[in-house]
CSV table of C-alpha atoms in Angstrom, one decimal:
chain,number,residue,atom,x,y,z
A,1,MET,CA,62.7,90.2,116.8
A,2,THR,CA,61.0,89.0,113.9
A,3,ASP,CA,61.8,85.4,112.0
A,4,HIS,CA,63.1,86.3,108.4
A,5,ALA,CA,60.7,87.6,106.3
A,6,THR,CA,60.1,86.7,102.5
A,7,THR,CA,57.2,89.2,101.8
A,8,PRO,CA,55.7,92.6,103.5
A,9,ASP,CA,53.1,92.3,106.2
A,10,PRO,CA,50.9,94.5,105.3
A,11,ALA,CA,50.6,96.8,108.0
A,12,VAL,CA,53.9,98.5,106.8
A,13,ALA,CA,53.7,97.9,103.0
A,14,PRO,CA,50.9,98.6,100.5
A,15,ALA,CA,49.9,96.9,98.9
A,16,ALA,CA,52.1,97.8,94.6
A,17,THR,CA,48.0,99.5,92.7
A,18,GLU,CA,48.6,102.0,95.8
A,19,LYS,CA,48.5,105.1,93.8
A,20,VAL,CA,52.2,106.9,92.5
A,21,ASP,CA,52.2,110.5,90.9
A,22,THR,CA,53.9,110.6,87.3
A,23,SER,CA,53.2,113.7,86.3
A,24,VAL,CA,55.8,115.3,87.9
A,25,PRO,CA,59.7,113.6,88.2
A,26,ALA,CA,61.0,111.9,91.7
A,27,SER,CA,64.4,112.1,92.6
A,28,ALA,CA,65.0,108.1,93.8
A,29,ARG,CA,63.2,107.1,90.1
A,30,ILE,CA,65.4,109.2,88.2
A,31,TRP,CA,68.6,107.4,90.5
A,32,ASN,CA,67.0,104.6,90.1
A,33,TYR,CA,67.4,105.0,86.2
A,34,TRP,CA,70.8,105.9,85.8
A,35,LEU,CA,71.2,103.2,88.0
A,36,GLY,CA,70.0,101.6,85.3
A,37,GLY,CA,66.5,100.3,86.4
A,38,LYS,CA,63.5,99.7,85.7
A,39,ASP,CA,61.6,101.4,87.9
A,40,ASN,CA,60.4,104.4,86.5
A,41,TYR,CA,58.5,106.6,83.9
A,42,PRO,CA,58.7,109.2,80.8
A,43,VAL,CA,58.4,111.5,83.4
A,44,ASP,CA,61.9,110.6,85.1
A,45,GLU,CA,63.7,109.3,81.9
A,46,ALA,CA,63.1,112.8,80.6
A,47,ALA,CA,64.0,115.0,82.5
A,48,GLY,CA,67.2,112.4,84.0
A,49,ASP,CA,68.0,113.0,80.4
A,50,ALA,CA,68.4,116.4,80.7
A,51,TYR,CA,70.1,116.3,84.3
A,52,ALA,CA,73.3,113.8,81.8
A,53,GLY,CA,72.4,116.0,78.5
A,54,ALA,CA,74.1,119.7,81.2
A,55,PHE,CA,76.0,116.8,82.6
A,56,PRO,CA,77.3,113.9,81.8
A,57,GLY,CA,79.1,112.6,84.6
A,58,ILE,CA,76.0,112.2,86.8
A,59,VAL,CA,75.8,108.3,85.5
A,60,THR,CA,79.2,108.0,87.0
A,61,ILE,CA,78.9,109.4,90.5
A,62,ALA,CA,75.2,107.5,90.5
A,63,ARG,CA,76.8,104.4,90.1
A,64,SER,CA,80.0,105.0,92.2
A,65,SER,CA,78.1,105.6,95.1
A,66,ARG,CA,76.8,103.0,94.6
A,67,ALA,CA,79.7,101.0,94.4
A,68,TYR,CA,81.2,102.3,97.1
A,69,LEU,CA,77.7,101.6,99.5
A,70,ARG,CA,78.4,97.2,98.3
A,71,ARG,CA,82.6,98.4,98.6
A,72,SER,CA,81.5,99.5,102.7
A,73,ILE,CA,78.7,97.1,103.5
A,74,ARG,CA,81.0,94.0,102.7
A,75,HIS,CA,83.7,95.6,104.3
A,76,LEU,CA,81.6,96.0,107.5
A,77,VAL,CA,80.0,92.4,107.6
A,78,GLU,CA,84.5,90.6,106.4
A,79,VAL,CA,86.0,93.3,108.7
A,80,GLU,CA,84.0,94.4,111.2
A,81,GLY,CA,82.6,91.8,111.9
A,82,VAL,CA,79.0,93.9,111.7
A,83,ARG,CA,75.6,91.8,111.0
A,84,GLN,CA,72.7,94.3,111.4
A,85,PHE,CA,71.9,97.3,109.0
A,86,LEU,CA,69.2,100.3,109.2
A,87,ASP,CA,69.1,101.8,105.7
A,88,VAL,CA,67.1,105.4,105.9
A,89,GLY,CA,65.9,106.6,102.5
A,90,THR,CA,67.4,103.2,101.0
A,91,GLY,CA,64.9,104.9,97.9
A,92,LEU,CA,64.1,102.2,94.9
A,93,PRO,CA,65.6,98.3,94.7
A,94,THR,CA,68.2,97.7,92.2
A,95,ALA,CA,70.9,95.8,91.8
A,96,ASP,CA,73.0,94.8,95.0
A,97,ASN,CA,70.8,95.9,97.7
A,98,THR,CA,71.7,96.5,101.1
A,99,HIS,CA,70.4,93.1,102.2
A,100,GLN,CA,72.6,91.4,98.6
A,101,VAL,CA,75.3,92.8,99.8
A,102,ALA,CA,75.5,91.8,103.7
A,103,GLN,CA,74.1,88.4,103.1
A,104,ARG,CA,76.0,87.5,100.6
A,105,SER,CA,78.8,86.9,103.3
A,106,ALA,CA,77.1,86.2,105.9
A,107,PRO,CA,73.5,84.9,105.6
A,108,GLU,CA,72.5,85.5,108.3
A,109,SER,CA,72.4,89.7,108.4
A,110,ARG,CA,69.7,91.6,109.7
A,111,ILE,CA,68.6,94.2,107.3
A,112,VAL,CA,65.7,96.6,108.3
A,113,TYR,CA,64.5,99.9,105.2
A,114,ILE,CA,63.5,103.3,105.7
A,115,ASP,CA,61.7,105.2,104.0
A,116,ASN,CA,58.5,106.9,103.5
A,117,ASP,CA,58.1,107.3,99.0
A,118,PRO,CA,55.2,105.5,97.6
A,119,MET,CA,57.1,103.8,94.7
A,120,VAL,CA,59.2,102.7,97.0
A,121,LEU,CA,56.5,101.1,99.1
A,122,ALA,CA,55.5,99.6,96.2
A,123,HIS,CA,58.0,97.8,95.6
A,124,ALA,CA,58.7,96.8,99.3
A,125,ARG,CA,58.5,92.9,98.2
A,126,ALA,CA,61.2,92.3,96.2
A,127,LEU,CA,63.2,95.1,98.8
A,128,LEU,CA,62.1,92.4,101.6
A,129,TYR,CA,63.4,88.8,99.5
A,130,SER,CA,66.3,87.5,102.6
A,131,ALA,CA,67.5,84.8,102.8
A,132,PRO,CA,66.5,82.3,105.3
A,133,GLU,CA,69.2,82.4,107.2
A,134,GLY,CA,69.0,86.1,108.1
A,135,ALA,CA,65.8,89.0,108.0
A,136,THR,CA,64.0,91.7,105.3
A,137,ALA,CA,62.4,94.3,106.2
A,138,TYR,CA,60.4,97.2,105.0
A,139,VAL,CA,59.0,100.5,107.0
A,140,ASP,CA,57.9,103.3,106.5
A,141,ALA,CA,59.1,106.3,107.9
A,142,SER,CA,60.4,109.0,107.7
A,143,LEU,CA,63.7,110.4,108.3
A,144,TYR,CA,62.9,113.5,110.8
A,145,ASP,CA,60.6,110.4,112.6
A,146,THR,CA,63.6,109.4,114.2
A,147,ASP,CA,62.3,107.8,116.6
A,148,ARG,CA,59.8,106.3,115.7
A,149,VAL,CA,62.1,104.6,112.6
A,150,LEU,CA,64.6,103.3,116.2
A,151,GLU,CA,61.5,102.3,117.2
A,152,ALA,CA,61.1,99.7,114.5
A,153,ALA,CA,63.7,98.7,113.5
A,154,ALA,CA,63.8,97.5,116.7
A,155,ALA,CA,61.1,94.6,115.4
A,156,THR,CA,63.8,93.5,113.9
A,157,LEU,CA,67.3,94.4,114.9
A,158,ASP,CA,68.6,93.8,118.3
A,159,LEU,CA,69.6,97.4,119.0
A,160,SER,CA,71.5,96.7,122.2
A,161,ARG,CA,74.6,94.9,119.8
A,162,PRO,CA,76.3,96.5,117.4
A,163,THR,CA,74.3,98.2,113.6
A,164,ALA,CA,75.1,99.7,110.9
A,165,LEU,CA,73.3,103.1,109.6
A,166,ILE,CA,73.9,104.0,106.4
A,167,LEU,CA,72.7,107.1,105.2
A,168,SER,CA,73.6,107.4,101.6
A,169,GLY,CA,72.3,110.2,98.9
A,170,ILE,CA,69.4,111.1,101.6
A,171,LEU,CA,69.9,113.9,103.8
A,172,GLY,CA,71.3,116.5,101.0
A,173,HIS,CA,67.4,116.3,101.0
A,174,VAL,CA,67.5,117.9,104.3
A,175,ARG,CA,67.7,122.0,103.4
A,176,ASP,CA,69.3,122.9,106.9
A,177,TYR,CA,72.4,121.7,107.4
A,178,GLU,CA,72.6,121.3,111.0
A,179,GLU,CA,68.7,119.6,111.4
A,180,ALA,CA,71.0,117.4,109.1
A,181,ARG,CA,73.4,116.8,111.6
A,182,ASP,CA,71.1,116.5,114.7
A,183,ILE,CA,68.3,113.8,112.6
A,184,VAL,CA,72.2,111.7,112.0
A,185,ARG,CA,72.7,112.8,115.9
A,186,ARG,CA,69.8,110.9,117.3
A,187,LEU,CA,70.0,108.2,115.3
A,188,LEU,CA,73.2,107.4,116.5
A,189,ASP,CA,71.8,107.5,120.1
A,190,GLY,CA,69.9,104.8,119.6
A,191,LEU,CA,72.7,102.1,118.6
A,192,PRO,CA,74.9,101.1,121.3
A,193,SER,CA,78.7,101.6,121.0
A,194,GLY,CA,81.0,99.7,118.5
A,195,SER,CA,77.7,101.0,115.7
A,196,TYR,CA,78.6,102.1,112.5
A,197,LEU,CA,78.0,105.1,110.8
A,198,ASN,CA,77.6,105.0,107.4
A,199,ILE,CA,76.9,108.1,104.7
A,200,ASN,CA,78.2,109.3,101.1
A,201,GLU,CA,76.3,111.9,99.9
A,202,GLY,CA,76.8,114.6,96.8
A,203,SER,CA,79.1,117.5,97.6
A,204,ARG,CA,80.8,120.8,96.3
A,205,GLY,CA,84.0,121.6,95.7
A,206,THR,CA,85.6,118.9,94.1
A,207,ASP,CA,83.3,119.2,90.1
A,208,PRO,CA,82.0,122.3,89.8
A,209,ASP,CA,80.1,121.1,86.4
A,210,TYR,CA,77.9,119.3,88.8
A,211,GLU,CA,77.4,122.5,90.9
A,212,ARG,CA,76.5,124.0,88.3
A,213,ALA,CA,74.3,121.2,87.1
A,214,GLN,CA,72.7,120.4,90.3
A,215,ASP,CA,72.0,124.3,91.8
A,216,ALA,CA,70.0,124.6,88.8
A,217,TYR,CA,67.4,121.8,88.7
A,218,ASN,CA,67.3,122.4,92.7
A,219,GLU,CA,65.7,125.5,90.6
A,220,THR,CA,62.4,124.0,88.2
A,221,GLY,CA,61.1,122.9,91.2
A,222,ALA,CA,61.2,119.2,91.7
A,223,VAL,CA,62.3,118.3,95.2
A,224,PRO,CA,65.8,119.9,95.4
A,225,TYR,CA,69.5,118.3,96.9
A,226,PHE,CA,71.7,120.2,98.3
A,227,LEU,CA,75.1,119.9,97.5
A,228,ARG,CA,77.8,120.3,100.9
A,229,PRO,CA,81.2,121.0,101.8
A,230,ILE,CA,83.3,118.1,101.7
A,231,ASP,CA,83.7,120.1,105.4
A,232,GLN,CA,80.1,119.1,106.3
A,233,ILE,CA,80.5,116.3,105.3
A,234,THR,CA,83.0,114.8,107.4
A,235,GLY,CA,81.6,116.9,110.3
A,236,TYR,CA,78.5,114.4,110.0
A,237,PHE,CA,80.8,111.7,112.0
A,238,ASP,CA,81.9,114.1,115.3
A,239,GLY,CA,82.2,111.9,117.8
A,240,LEU,CA,82.8,109.0,115.7
A,241,ASP,CA,85.9,107.1,115.0
A,242,LEU,CA,86.7,107.1,111.5
A,243,ILE,CA,88.0,104.0,109.2
A,244,ASP,CA,90.3,104.7,106.9
A,245,PRO,CA,91.4,106.3,104.7
A,246,GLY,CA,89.0,108.2,105.9
A,247,ILE,CA,86.0,110.9,105.1
A,248,VAL,CA,87.1,111.0,100.5
A,249,SER,CA,85.5,110.8,97.0
A,250,VAL,CA,83.4,107.6,96.8
A,251,PRO,CA,86.2,105.9,94.2
A,252,LEU,CA,89.3,106.7,96.5
A,253,TRP,CA,87.6,104.2,99.2
A,254,ARG,CA,89.0,101.2,99.2
A,255,PRO,CA,88.7,100.4,95.2
A,256,ASP,CA,88.2,96.7,94.1
A,257,ASP,CA,90.9,97.0,91.3
A,258,THR,CA,93.1,99.8,90.6
A,259,ALA,CA,94.2,97.6,87.4
A,260,ALA,CA,92.9,99.8,85.1
A,261,GLY,CA,95.0,103.7,87.1
A,262,GLU,CA,93.6,104.9,89.5
A,263,PRO,CA,89.9,105.8,90.3
A,264,LYS,CA,89.8,109.9,90.1
A,265,PRO,CA,87.9,111.7,92.7
A,266,ILE,CA,84.9,112.8,91.6
A,267,GLY,CA,81.7,115.4,93.7
A,268,GLN,CA,80.2,113.0,96.3
A,269,HIS,CA,82.6,111.6,98.7
A,270,GLY,CA,82.0,109.4,102.2
A,271,GLY,CA,83.7,107.0,104.4
A,272,LEU,CA,83.0,105.4,107.7
A,273,GLY,CA,82.9,106.4,111.6
A,274,ARG,CA,83.0,103.6,115.0
A,275,LYS,CA,81.0,104.9,117.8
A,276,PRO,CA,83.0,104.6,120.6
């Protein structure tokens, strides 16, 4: 296992000058724009604004997904005692990234980020900033190459100890549902009993306007993202023990404060499951 890292390893993180295609919008940069981040280009802002014009609720979905991630990681650290995180398909850094949330409660937490987007690679230095008591690493690898993901993660994490696998908004990019389930299964097979699966994904069955907007976006030639029925999202957790309240719309998952009223469901579902 490595010591804590605060700068990227040149072997896995290219220089920030690596060519990034700014002629077409990228989903990671659009998501970053909706979250209020600065790591995007005019083409991404235009695409994000066009989507939001057709469906203004997309900004709420993006920010609710990030708020869910923050609450669920805090629960994993403070309630379940998890100290290791494997965040696959992490996207661009904004506020409250996995390592920031985890190390705020437990500075000794160790986090590995996995992505293969050149823009994310160019910003790996920001992702790799770690509390000195813990470790944060970034690996250039594909979601589909699960052996590579697990092998690389083992350089920083002790995969004989419980680890939280985070898949946030990435499985919808896998066109075939059974293939997406198989990816989840293969990754979990590499983690020990007592590990956790943390998923939140765009869903069907809650917001028809969102479904129409996403279907239209998928037809533009951009990298598609497929919304899935709630029962299919629940299917990713087969064989796991679900943590209360189960798989729900993300604003309903252990909300921090309901003083302003009960949160309303949106087309984004997720939850936590524990590997027996």
